[in-house]
Amino acid sequence: MTLLVLCTLFIMLSLGIILISKENYLRAYTVFAVAIFHLGLTIYLLNTSVLMMDALSKLILITLSILYLGISFHGIGYFSKCQFTNDNKIVTLSLVVFIVFATLMVIANELISMWIFLETASLACTPLIYYNKNKASIEATWKYLFLCSIGIVLALIGMLFISYSAIIAGANDTSLTFTNILSNDKYFNPTWLKISFVFMFIGFATKTGLFPLHSWKADAYSVEPGIFGALMAGGVTSLSWLALMRLIQIMNAAGESVLVHTILIFFGIISILFASIAMLNQLDIKKVLAYSSIEHMGIIALGLGVGGIGIFGALFHIFNNALLKGAIFIAVGNIRRAYGQKTTEFISGALSKIPITGTLFLIAFLAVVGTPPFGSFFSMFSILQGVLAHSPLVSLLFMLGLILAFMGMGKTFLGASRGKPPMVETGYKDTIEMYLTPLLFLSIILIIGLSMPDVFKQLIMDAAALLEGNL
């Protein structure tokens, strides 16, 4: 109770400062203070077993807290050091609302509550897409709202069906708390449970952006500032995967894992192939990142679908993907400011024009495509091992997708990094506030690839065991 009161007072104080303040930099510092407070709260929660703080929740909470801390630090430079003049009151409010409901979603021990918190956190991102207030951002915002609304409705219908399946199965206790559901394998009618899973899968997968539920991603990621793209590509997607993994737990507990694995493998492989092909002739760097995000959502789905070591790889990849997308979106945002453009028709020689950001941009590309010794290499390799053990045909398609993705991203990123930069002066200069966050994220992914701490490895193994139904 004391912790709840403390958290409530701190958040109310933060929201009050943001609402009253007339300075962009003060609001940015307030969001950073919220991030530091959240990191402390995360450390506390990691040592407790309140609500739904199992290994899955802990992994996602750690991922979210590190990502949010880095993004909020970058926000100090973004809002106070650059020439950008948009008022940031709405977006900083959105950032605080997001982390509050995201945290509630992670620790929620009840299906309906999880759905409400997830959808609220997702909708809090809407002003981030609209930030630049131009025609493209308006269109992208409406598309995001429309598709999210469909996802919200479908997930709600799925939950109604899951309640109905419990009723007709004659369950004595039809509450939708996870601990209640997972402890009773006779809780649901199998047919209605499968129908509810399909609805909820589509509803939650809309936010991960799996093909063909992806269409909002390219527009949203290409118009919003890189700092907000980092949050959505790393934060919203991680939350959505937690929701989907809770569904996997329910289906496994009910003995219906075959349907789950089939759907995950199918959506995983078509997402990888579609995104990889779409990247081949893309000039807009941010759209390349959007398709890369779709590809990596497919990789995670594939790992969860094939099971075994693939699950370990998928969980590890959720962490890697969040920080790598954070790094690369922020680096691309810096490049966008330095050139005033976002397509490779106007961007070249980033290594010469802005050496630090240009170098981080190139390193982030290598990490995203799974180059050793980054952690992303080991997570993708674990998934590949799982796929090889599952099906030679799926393995072949997976490898084809990875090769095409490397070619598509390589063409764009190498083209933007090398050559002679155009004679354009926007006033942007690399400062520590602008490049420290991608440097930090890439360093973490490198270190964890070189030597994964035992405690972190054990956490992922415990989370994988939950999805395998061993705990």
Tab-separated table of C-alpha atoms in Angstrom:
chain	number	residue	atom	x	y	z
A	1	MET	CA	0.000	0.000	0.000
A	2	THR	CA	2.862	2.375	0.868
A	3	LEU	CA	4.464	1.688	-2.506
A	4	LEU	CA	1.179	2.328	-4.316
A	5	VAL	CA	0.700	5.654	-2.541
A	6	LEU	CA	4.296	6.672	-3.256
A	7	CYS	CA	3.973	5.802	-6.948
A	8	THR	CA	0.653	7.629	-7.244
A	9	LEU	CA	1.996	10.791	-5.603
A	10	PHE	CA	5.109	10.783	-7.787
A	11	ILE	CA	3.144	10.346	-10.995
A	12	MET	CA	0.621	13.026	-10.015
A	13	LEU	CA	3.486	15.415	-9.216
A	14	SER	CA	5.130	14.650	-12.575
A	15	LEU	CA	1.915	15.199	-14.497
A	16	GLY	CA	1.357	18.436	-12.592
A	17	ILE	CA	4.813	19.761	-13.507
A	18	ILE	CA	4.275	18.895	-17.161
A	19	LEU	CA	0.880	20.593	-17.235
A	20	ILE	CA	1.994	23.751	-15.419
A	21	SER	CA	5.438	24.203	-16.961
A	22	LYS	CA	5.846	26.412	-20.039
A	23	GLU	CA	9.325	25.118	-20.871
A	24	ASN	CA	10.002	22.144	-23.137
A	25	TYR	CA	13.274	21.306	-21.382
A	26	LEU	CA	11.638	21.149	-17.929
A	27	ARG	CA	9.016	18.712	-19.185
A	28	ALA	CA	11.772	16.613	-20.777
A	29	TYR	CA	13.663	16.497	-17.462
A	30	THR	CA	10.427	15.477	-15.740
A	31	VAL	CA	10.027	12.492	-18.065
A	32	PHE	CA	13.648	11.550	-17.336
A	33	ALA	CA	12.900	11.713	-13.599
A	34	VAL	CA	9.935	9.388	-14.182
A	35	ALA	CA	12.258	6.989	-16.010
A	36	ILE	CA	14.723	6.945	-13.103
A	37	PHE	CA	11.856	6.343	-10.670
A	38	HIS	CA	10.598	3.538	-12.910
A	39	LEU	CA	14.022	1.885	-12.936
A	40	GLY	CA	14.016	1.915	-9.119
A	41	LEU	CA	10.506	0.473	-9.096
A	42	THR	CA	11.583	-2.226	-11.547
A	43	ILE	CA	14.516	-3.234	-9.339
A	44	TYR	CA	12.140	-3.475	-6.384
A	45	LEU	CA	9.559	-5.527	-8.306
A	46	LEU	CA	12.206	-7.937	-9.577
A	47	ASN	CA	12.672	-9.071	-5.992
A	48	THR	CA	8.988	-9.563	-5.267
A	49	SER	CA	6.282	-11.959	-6.380
A	50	VAL	CA	3.348	-9.554	-6.197
A	51	LEU	CA	0.544	-9.913	-8.736
A	52	MET	CA	1.923	-11.513	-11.943
A	53	MET	CA	5.645	-10.939	-11.420
A	54	ASP	CA	6.804	-14.203	-12.965
A	55	ALA	CA	9.836	-14.601	-15.248
A	56	LEU	CA	7.938	-13.364	-18.326
A	57	SER	CA	6.833	-10.185	-16.568
A	58	LYS	CA	10.318	-9.578	-15.192
A	59	LEU	CA	11.938	-9.932	-18.615
A	60	ILE	CA	9.516	-7.502	-20.249
A	61	LEU	CA	9.718	-5.052	-17.330
A	62	ILE	CA	13.529	-4.959	-17.493
A	63	THR	CA	13.378	-4.430	-21.246
A	64	LEU	CA	10.823	-1.667	-20.923
A	65	SER	CA	12.635	0.143	-18.113
A	66	ILE	CA	16.029	0.230	-19.860
A	67	LEU	CA	14.437	1.340	-23.134
A	68	TYR	CA	12.383	4.070	-21.467
A	69	LEU	CA	15.361	5.373	-19.484
A	70	GLY	CA	17.477	5.696	-22.622
A	71	ILE	CA	14.702	7.313	-24.626
A	72	SER	CA	13.870	9.817	-21.898
A	73	PHE	CA	17.545	10.797	-21.598
A	74	HIS	CA	17.680	11.353	-25.344
A	75	GLY	CA	14.529	13.445	-24.974
A	76	ILE	CA	16.477	15.999	-22.909
A	77	GLY	CA	18.716	16.731	-25.860
A	78	TYR	CA	15.949	16.331	-28.368
A	79	PHE	CA	13.620	18.843	-26.782
A	80	SER	CA	16.014	21.344	-25.272
A	81	LYS	CA	19.168	21.424	-27.400
A	82	CYS	CA	17.869	21.370	-30.947
A	83	GLN	CA	16.038	23.893	-33.020
A	84	PHE	CA	12.783	22.007	-32.892
A	85	THR	CA	10.098	24.362	-31.655
A	86	ASN	CA	6.970	22.233	-31.304
A	87	ASP	CA	5.398	22.407	-27.870
A	88	ASN	CA	6.017	19.068	-26.129
A	89	LYS	CA	3.316	19.202	-23.439
A	90	ILE	CA	1.040	16.623	-25.049
A	91	VAL	CA	3.790	14.200	-26.026
A	92	THR	CA	5.489	14.306	-22.621
A	93	LEU	CA	2.119	13.675	-20.986
A	94	SER	CA	1.683	10.762	-23.380
A	95	LEU	CA	5.104	9.380	-22.450
A	96	VAL	CA	4.247	9.387	-18.738
A	97	VAL	CA	0.790	7.877	-19.321
A	98	PHE	CA	2.392	5.206	-21.502
A	99	ILE	CA	4.883	4.016	-18.891
A	100	VAL	CA	2.255	3.996	-16.133
A	101	PHE	CA	-0.185	1.786	-18.042
A	102	ALA	CA	2.588	-0.293	-19.590
A	103	THR	CA	3.821	-1.170	-16.104
A	104	LEU	CA	0.299	-1.976	-14.927
A	105	MET	CA	-0.137	-4.215	-17.956
A	106	VAL	CA	3.067	-6.132	-17.201
A	107	ILE	CA	2.084	-6.912	-13.605
A	108	ALA	CA	-1.636	-7.507	-14.280
A	109	ASN	CA	-2.887	-10.893	-13.104
A	110	GLU	CA	-6.202	-10.766	-14.921
A	111	LEU	CA	-6.987	-10.980	-18.632
A	112	ILE	CA	-9.455	-8.081	-18.828
A	113	SER	CA	-7.184	-5.788	-16.810
A	114	MET	CA	-4.225	-6.692	-19.011
A	115	TRP	CA	-6.265	-5.838	-22.099
A	116	ILE	CA	-7.390	-2.451	-20.700
A	117	PHE	CA	-3.860	-1.438	-19.648
A	118	LEU	CA	-2.319	-2.577	-22.949
A	119	GLU	CA	-4.853	-0.717	-25.068
A	120	THR	CA	-4.503	2.439	-22.959
A	121	ALA	CA	-0.719	2.351	-23.292
A	122	SER	CA	-1.066	1.841	-27.052
A	123	LEU	CA	-3.518	4.698	-27.472
A	124	ALA	CA	-1.217	6.950	-25.435
A	125	CYS	CA	1.214	6.677	-28.356
A	126	THR	CA	-1.233	8.315	-30.766
A	127	PRO	CA	-0.016	11.912	-30.112
A	128	LEU	CA	3.544	10.745	-30.780
A	129	ILE	CA	2.616	9.893	-34.361
A	130	TYR	CA	0.763	13.197	-34.787
A	131	TYR	CA	3.666	15.251	-33.367
A	132	ASN	CA	4.760	16.927	-36.623
A	133	LYS	CA	1.146	17.887	-37.435
A	134	ASN	CA	1.409	17.662	-41.208
A	135	LYS	CA	-0.738	15.870	-43.767
A	136	ALA	CA	1.308	12.658	-43.617
A	137	SER	CA	1.232	12.517	-39.810
A	138	ILE	CA	-2.540	13.075	-39.742
A	139	GLU	CA	-3.045	10.229	-42.207
A	140	ALA	CA	-0.697	7.933	-40.259
A	141	THR	CA	-2.423	8.793	-36.979
A	142	TRP	CA	-5.864	7.944	-38.301
A	143	LYS	CA	-4.611	4.691	-39.790
A	144	TYR	CA	-3.022	3.735	-36.443
A	145	LEU	CA	-6.205	4.602	-34.560
A	146	PHE	CA	-8.394	2.710	-37.019
A	147	LEU	CA	-6.354	-0.485	-36.979
A	148	CYS	CA	-5.783	-0.321	-33.222
A	149	SER	CA	-9.523	0.072	-32.728
A	150	ILE	CA	-10.161	-3.037	-34.797
A	151	GLY	CA	-7.577	-4.870	-32.714
A	152	ILE	CA	-9.192	-3.661	-29.502
A	153	VAL	CA	-12.620	-4.895	-30.598
A	154	LEU	CA	-11.352	-8.274	-31.793
A	155	ALA	CA	-9.417	-8.849	-28.562
A	156	LEU	CA	-12.527	-7.930	-26.558
A	157	ILE	CA	-14.669	-10.366	-28.569
A	158	GLY	CA	-12.029	-13.022	-27.946
A	159	MET	CA	-12.251	-12.434	-24.211
A	160	LEU	CA	-16.017	-12.698	-24.295
A	161	PHE	CA	-15.641	-16.037	-26.072
A	162	ILE	CA	-13.102	-17.263	-23.541
A	163	SER	CA	-15.506	-16.396	-20.733
A	164	TYR	CA	-18.282	-18.219	-22.576
A	165	SER	CA	-16.054	-21.261	-23.056
A	166	ALA	CA	-15.494	-21.388	-19.284
A	167	ILE	CA	-19.232	-21.126	-18.610
A	168	ILE	CA	-20.268	-23.923	-20.973
A	169	ALA	CA	-17.384	-26.061	-19.688
A	170	GLY	CA	-19.061	-25.863	-16.278
A	171	ALA	CA	-16.174	-24.184	-14.490
A	172	ASN	CA	-16.954	-23.382	-10.866
A	173	ASP	CA	-14.838	-20.244	-10.903
A	174	THR	CA	-15.026	-18.337	-14.210
A	175	SER	CA	-12.781	-15.442	-13.184
A	176	LEU	CA	-10.122	-14.687	-15.769
A	177	THR	CA	-7.135	-14.389	-13.447
A	178	PHE	CA	-4.070	-16.053	-14.928
A	179	THR	CA	-3.261	-17.989	-11.778
A	180	ASN	CA	-6.796	-19.430	-11.791
A	181	ILE	CA	-6.770	-20.264	-15.506
A	182	LEU	CA	-3.321	-21.844	-15.583
A	183	SER	CA	-3.979	-24.036	-12.559
A	184	ASN	CA	-7.022	-25.720	-14.133
A	185	ASP	CA	-6.596	-27.558	-17.457
A	186	LYS	CA	-10.343	-28.390	-17.576
A	187	TYR	CA	-11.311	-24.771	-17.397
A	188	PHE	CA	-12.451	-24.191	-21.009
A	189	ASN	CA	-14.536	-25.708	-23.784
A	190	PRO	CA	-11.888	-26.587	-26.441
A	191	THR	CA	-13.819	-25.336	-29.486
A	192	TRP	CA	-14.686	-21.956	-28.003
A	193	LEU	CA	-11.199	-21.645	-26.572
A	194	LYS	CA	-9.712	-22.038	-30.064
A	195	ILE	CA	-12.118	-19.458	-31.489
A	196	SER	CA	-11.297	-17.014	-28.701
A	197	PHE	CA	-7.568	-17.522	-29.280
A	198	VAL	CA	-7.886	-16.625	-32.976
A	199	PHE	CA	-9.737	-13.398	-32.148
A	200	MET	CA	-7.328	-12.374	-29.400
A	201	PHE	CA	-4.295	-13.319	-31.471
A	202	ILE	CA	-5.411	-11.034	-34.301
A	203	GLY	CA	-6.313	-8.301	-31.817
A	204	PHE	CA	-2.956	-8.278	-30.043
A	205	ALA	CA	-0.900	-9.080	-33.164
A	206	THR	CA	-2.187	-5.851	-34.728
A	207	LYS	CA	0.139	-3.990	-32.365
A	208	THR	CA	3.140	-6.185	-33.067
A	209	GLY	CA	2.645	-5.506	-36.769
A	210	LEU	CA	2.819	-9.077	-38.020
A	211	PHE	CA	1.897	-9.388	-41.715
A	212	PRO	CA	-0.882	-8.751	-42.847
A	213	LEU	CA	-1.719	-6.667	-39.753
A	214	HIS	CA	1.207	-4.348	-40.370
A	215	SER	CA	-0.102	-1.558	-42.591
A	216	TRP	CA	0.030	1.159	-39.883
A	217	LYS	CA	3.721	0.610	-39.210
A	218	ALA	CA	5.325	1.987	-42.374
A	219	ASP	CA	3.280	5.194	-42.192
A	220	ALA	CA	3.598	5.747	-38.439
A	221	TYR	CA	7.321	5.013	-38.181
A	222	SER	CA	8.148	7.154	-41.229
A	223	VAL	CA	6.394	10.325	-39.986
A	224	GLU	CA	7.046	10.342	-36.252
A	225	PRO	CA	10.390	11.502	-34.785
A	226	GLY	CA	12.954	8.759	-34.255
A	227	ILE	CA	12.715	9.015	-30.460
A	228	PHE	CA	9.031	8.058	-30.594
A	229	GLY	CA	9.616	5.372	-33.208
A	230	ALA	CA	12.110	3.853	-30.766
A	231	LEU	CA	9.445	3.646	-28.069
A	232	MET	CA	6.824	2.112	-30.328
A	233	ALA	CA	9.149	-0.337	-32.102
A	234	GLY	CA	10.746	-1.474	-28.858
A	235	GLY	CA	8.149	-0.804	-26.164
A	236	VAL	CA	4.678	-1.312	-27.623
A	237	THR	CA	5.753	-4.433	-29.468
A	238	SER	CA	7.299	-5.949	-26.307
A	239	LEU	CA	4.049	-5.365	-24.411
A	240	SER	CA	2.065	-6.958	-27.232
A	241	TRP	CA	4.310	-9.996	-27.159
A	242	LEU	CA	3.717	-10.357	-23.436
A	243	ALA	CA	-0.037	-10.403	-24.106
A	244	LEU	CA	0.420	-13.012	-26.833
A	245	MET	CA	2.657	-15.117	-24.600
A	246	ARG	CA	-0.037	-15.095	-21.905
A	247	LEU	CA	-2.399	-16.526	-24.527
A	248	ILE	CA	0.182	-19.180	-25.388
A	249	GLN	CA	0.342	-20.141	-21.713
A	250	ILE	CA	-3.442	-20.483	-21.580
A	251	MET	CA	-3.572	-22.610	-24.728
A	252	ASN	CA	-0.720	-24.818	-23.519
A	253	ALA	CA	-2.451	-25.310	-20.165
A	254	ALA	CA	-5.595	-26.391	-22.010
A	255	GLY	CA	-3.646	-28.821	-24.203
A	256	GLU	CA	-4.262	-26.836	-27.410
A	257	SER	CA	-0.686	-25.963	-28.295
A	258	VAL	CA	-0.788	-27.389	-31.851
A	259	LEU	CA	-3.036	-24.588	-33.105
A	260	VAL	CA	-0.810	-21.987	-31.427
A	261	HIS	CA	2.386	-23.306	-32.957
A	262	THR	CA	0.842	-23.576	-36.422
A	263	ILE	CA	-0.440	-19.992	-36.382
A	264	LEU	CA	2.818	-18.571	-35.019
A	265	ILE	CA	4.970	-20.361	-37.605
A	266	PHE	CA	2.665	-19.337	-40.471
A	267	PHE	CA	2.465	-15.650	-39.508
A	268	GLY	CA	6.154	-15.633	-38.593
A	269	ILE	CA	7.471	-16.878	-41.915
A	270	ILE	CA	5.158	-14.781	-44.125
A	271	SER	CA	6.044	-11.680	-42.085
A	272	ILE	CA	9.766	-12.333	-42.573
A	273	LEU	CA	9.439	-12.897	-46.317
A	274	PHE	CA	7.088	-9.980	-46.948
A	275	ALA	CA	9.187	-7.482	-44.958
A	276	SER	CA	12.467	-8.658	-46.476
A	277	ILE	CA	11.185	-8.257	-50.028
A	278	ALA	CA	9.626	-4.861	-49.217
A	279	MET	CA	13.021	-3.567	-48.027
A	280	LEU	CA	14.811	-4.301	-51.297
A	281	ASN	CA	13.871	-1.156	-53.208
A	282	GLN	CA	12.963	1.188	-50.369
A	283	LEU	CA	14.520	4.672	-50.396
A	284	ASP	CA	12.939	5.988	-47.176
A	285	ILE	CA	15.251	4.939	-44.325
A	286	LYS	CA	12.471	5.071	-41.734
A	287	LYS	CA	10.269	2.827	-43.852
A	288	VAL	CA	13.165	0.384	-44.048
A	289	LEU	CA	13.165	0.375	-40.247
A	290	ALA	CA	9.407	-0.226	-40.242
A	291	TYR	CA	9.800	-3.266	-42.495
A	292	SER	CA	12.765	-4.408	-40.409
A	293	SER	CA	10.478	-4.265	-37.367
A	294	ILE	CA	7.905	-6.428	-39.176
A	295	GLU	CA	10.677	-8.874	-40.082
A	296	HIS	CA	11.843	-9.149	-36.474
A	297	MET	CA	8.287	-9.611	-35.231
A	298	GLY	CA	8.152	-12.533	-37.640
A	299	ILE	CA	11.437	-13.894	-36.290
A	300	ILE	CA	10.080	-13.796	-32.733
A	301	ALA	CA	6.821	-15.456	-33.804
A	302	LEU	CA	8.750	-18.165	-35.603
A	303	GLY	CA	10.930	-18.852	-32.551
A	304	LEU	CA	7.913	-19.128	-30.263
A	305	GLY	CA	6.152	-21.313	-32.812
A	306	VAL	CA	8.844	-23.941	-33.325
A	307	GLY	CA	9.385	-24.376	-29.581
A	308	GLY	CA	12.434	-25.852	-27.858
A	309	ILE	CA	15.522	-23.686	-28.089
A	310	GLY	CA	13.558	-21.437	-30.439
A	311	ILE	CA	11.558	-20.147	-27.450
A	312	PHE	CA	14.757	-19.215	-25.616
A	313	GLY	CA	15.930	-17.412	-28.753
A	314	ALA	CA	12.595	-15.612	-29.201
A	315	LEU	CA	12.570	-14.330	-25.610
A	316	PHE	CA	16.186	-13.200	-25.896
A	317	HIS	CA	15.331	-11.565	-29.212
A	318	ILE	CA	12.488	-9.545	-27.677
A	319	PHE	CA	15.097	-7.913	-25.419
A	320	ASN	CA	17.629	-7.466	-28.243
A	321	ASN	CA	15.032	-6.122	-30.648
A	322	ALA	CA	13.782	-3.503	-28.175
A	323	LEU	CA	17.218	-2.000	-27.534
A	324	LEU	CA	18.406	-2.294	-31.125
A	325	LYS	CA	15.303	-0.589	-32.448
A	326	GLY	CA	15.813	2.061	-29.796
A	327	ALA	CA	19.385	2.617	-30.977
A	328	ILE	CA	18.723	2.608	-34.683
A	329	PHE	CA	15.591	4.772	-34.622
A	330	ILE	CA	17.391	7.434	-32.583
A	331	ALA	CA	20.429	7.301	-34.883
A	332	VAL	CA	18.191	7.682	-37.937
A	333	GLY	CA	16.406	10.555	-36.195
A	334	ASN	CA	19.765	12.306	-35.778
A	335	ILE	CA	20.557	11.754	-39.449
A	336	ARG	CA	17.154	13.115	-40.395
A	337	ARG	CA	17.992	16.313	-38.542
A	338	ALA	CA	21.478	16.598	-39.970
A	339	TYR	CA	20.256	16.326	-43.570
A	340	GLY	CA	16.679	17.578	-43.301
A	341	GLN	CA	15.700	14.509	-45.341
A	342	LYS	CA	14.950	10.845	-44.757
A	343	THR	CA	15.498	9.193	-48.138
A	344	THR	CA	18.740	7.928	-49.634
A	345	GLU	CA	18.241	10.212	-52.649
A	346	PHE	CA	19.430	13.063	-50.412
A	347	ILE	CA	21.485	11.267	-47.764
A	348	SER	CA	25.059	10.053	-48.230
A	349	GLY	CA	28.370	10.317	-46.411
A	350	ALA	CA	26.903	10.150	-42.895
A	351	LEU	CA	30.248	8.810	-41.654
A	352	SER	CA	31.874	12.064	-42.774
A	353	LYS	CA	29.163	14.569	-41.955
A	354	ILE	CA	28.262	13.311	-38.468
A	355	PRO	CA	30.993	10.759	-37.617
A	356	ILE	CA	29.693	9.568	-34.245
A	357	THR	CA	26.058	9.130	-35.244
A	358	GLY	CA	27.161	7.780	-38.645
A	359	THR	CA	29.320	5.132	-36.964
A	360	LEU	CA	26.556	4.156	-34.532
A	361	PHE	CA	24.110	4.008	-37.436
A	362	LEU	CA	26.360	1.541	-39.272
A	363	ILE	CA	27.045	-0.555	-36.149
A	364	ALA	CA	23.320	-0.674	-35.385
A	365	PHE	CA	22.683	-1.993	-38.891
A	366	LEU	CA	25.231	-4.791	-38.340
A	367	ALA	CA	23.616	-5.674	-35.013
A	368	VAL	CA	20.068	-5.637	-36.395
A	369	VAL	CA	20.913	-8.070	-39.197
A	370	GLY	CA	22.406	-10.448	-36.642
A	371	THR	CA	26.161	-10.014	-37.026
A	372	PRO	CA	28.342	-11.665	-34.333
A	373	PRO	CA	29.220	-11.036	-31.560
A	374	PHE	CA	26.106	-8.980	-30.812
A	375	GLY	CA	23.385	-10.558	-28.687
A	376	SER	CA	21.058	-10.446	-31.686
A	377	PHE	CA	23.304	-12.961	-33.459
A	378	PHE	CA	22.929	-15.473	-30.649
A	379	SER	CA	19.166	-14.982	-30.306
A	380	MET	CA	18.646	-15.397	-34.056
A	381	PHE	CA	21.002	-18.372	-34.140
A	382	SER	CA	19.020	-20.038	-31.331
A	383	ILE	CA	15.822	-19.508	-33.309
A	384	LEU	CA	17.472	-20.940	-36.418
A	385	GLN	CA	18.476	-24.025	-34.426
A	386	GLY	CA	14.863	-24.436	-33.329
A	387	VAL	CA	13.609	-24.008	-36.904
A	388	LEU	CA	16.148	-26.512	-38.283
A	389	ALA	CA	14.918	-29.087	-35.794
A	390	HIS	CA	11.318	-28.378	-36.791
A	391	SER	CA	11.236	-28.286	-40.603
A	392	PRO	CA	13.839	-28.114	-43.415
A	393	LEU	CA	11.405	-26.188	-45.651
A	394	VAL	CA	10.683	-23.533	-43.023
A	395	SER	CA	14.426	-23.317	-42.343
A	396	LEU	CA	15.083	-22.657	-46.024
A	397	LEU	CA	12.438	-19.925	-46.171
A	398	PHE	CA	13.792	-18.398	-42.956
A	399	MET	CA	17.320	-18.265	-44.322
A	400	LEU	CA	16.064	-16.784	-47.591
A	401	GLY	CA	14.278	-14.056	-45.642
A	402	LEU	CA	17.397	-13.221	-43.625
A	403	ILE	CA	19.509	-12.959	-46.782
A	404	LEU	CA	16.979	-10.688	-48.508
A	405	ALA	CA	16.725	-8.523	-45.384
A	406	PHE	CA	20.509	-8.161	-45.263
A	407	MET	CA	20.556	-7.131	-48.919
A	408	GLY	CA	17.697	-4.653	-48.518
A	409	MET	CA	19.002	-3.005	-45.358
A	410	GLY	CA	22.611	-3.126	-46.552
A	411	LYS	CA	21.808	-1.250	-49.747
A	412	THR	CA	20.074	1.546	-47.829
A	413	PHE	CA	22.390	1.819	-44.833
A	414	LEU	CA	25.685	1.494	-46.675
A	415	GLY	CA	24.477	3.978	-49.274
A	416	ALA	CA	23.623	6.518	-46.596
A	417	SER	CA	26.895	5.981	-44.699
A	418	ARG	CA	29.425	6.154	-47.506
A	419	GLY	CA	30.282	8.702	-50.190
A	420	LYS	CA	30.434	12.479	-50.194
A	421	PRO	CA	27.820	14.258	-48.087
A	422	PRO	CA	25.653	16.877	-49.849
A	423	MET	CA	26.225	20.562	-49.117
A	424	VAL	CA	23.350	20.961	-46.709
A	425	GLU	CA	23.558	22.830	-43.397
A	426	THR	CA	20.736	22.299	-40.921
A	427	GLY	CA	22.573	23.370	-37.784
A	428	TYR	CA	22.540	19.878	-36.264
A	429	LYS	CA	25.667	18.858	-34.357
A	430	ASP	CA	26.432	15.594	-32.615
A	431	THR	CA	26.384	16.131	-28.854
A	432	ILE	CA	26.541	13.594	-26.065
A	433	GLU	CA	22.808	13.939	-25.371
A	434	MET	CA	22.089	12.944	-28.953
A	435	TYR	CA	24.323	9.889	-29.274
A	436	LEU	CA	24.756	8.514	-25.750
A	437	THR	CA	21.511	6.509	-25.798
A	438	PRO	CA	22.233	4.547	-29.014
A	439	LEU	CA	25.806	4.057	-27.769
A	440	LEU	CA	24.485	2.678	-24.467
A	441	PHE	CA	21.953	0.371	-26.121
A	442	LEU	CA	24.484	-1.018	-28.599
A	443	SER	CA	27.032	-1.530	-25.803
A	444	ILE	CA	24.517	-3.556	-23.797
A	445	ILE	CA	23.700	-5.755	-26.791
A	446	LEU	CA	27.416	-6.242	-27.500
A	447	ILE	CA	28.335	-7.072	-23.902
A	448	ILE	CA	25.426	-9.453	-23.464
A	449	GLY	CA	26.460	-11.174	-26.687
A	450	LEU	CA	30.070	-11.549	-25.548
A	451	SER	CA	29.184	-12.741	-22.052
A	452	MET	CA	25.569	-13.119	-20.967
A	453	PRO	CA	25.254	-12.755	-17.169
A	454	ASP	CA	24.123	-15.992	-15.537
A	455	VAL	CA	21.242	-14.274	-13.765
A	456	PHE	CA	19.884	-12.918	-17.055
A	457	LYS	CA	20.296	-16.276	-18.795
A	458	GLN	CA	18.454	-17.990	-15.938
A	459	LEU	CA	15.645	-15.432	-16.204
A	460	ILE	CA	15.169	-16.209	-19.904
A	461	MET	CA	15.320	-19.949	-19.219
A	462	ASP	CA	12.658	-19.597	-16.510
A	463	ALA	CA	10.468	-17.577	-18.881
A	464	ALA	CA	10.946	-20.183	-21.626
A	465	ALA	CA	9.928	-22.915	-19.182
A	466	LEU	CA	6.675	-21.050	-18.510
A	467	LEU	CA	5.888	-21.085	-22.242
A	468	GLU	CA	6.800	-24.746	-22.497
A	469	GLY	CA	4.423	-25.460	-19.612
A	470	ASN	CA	7.165	-26.882	-17.408
A	471	LEU	CA	6.536	-24.601	-14.451
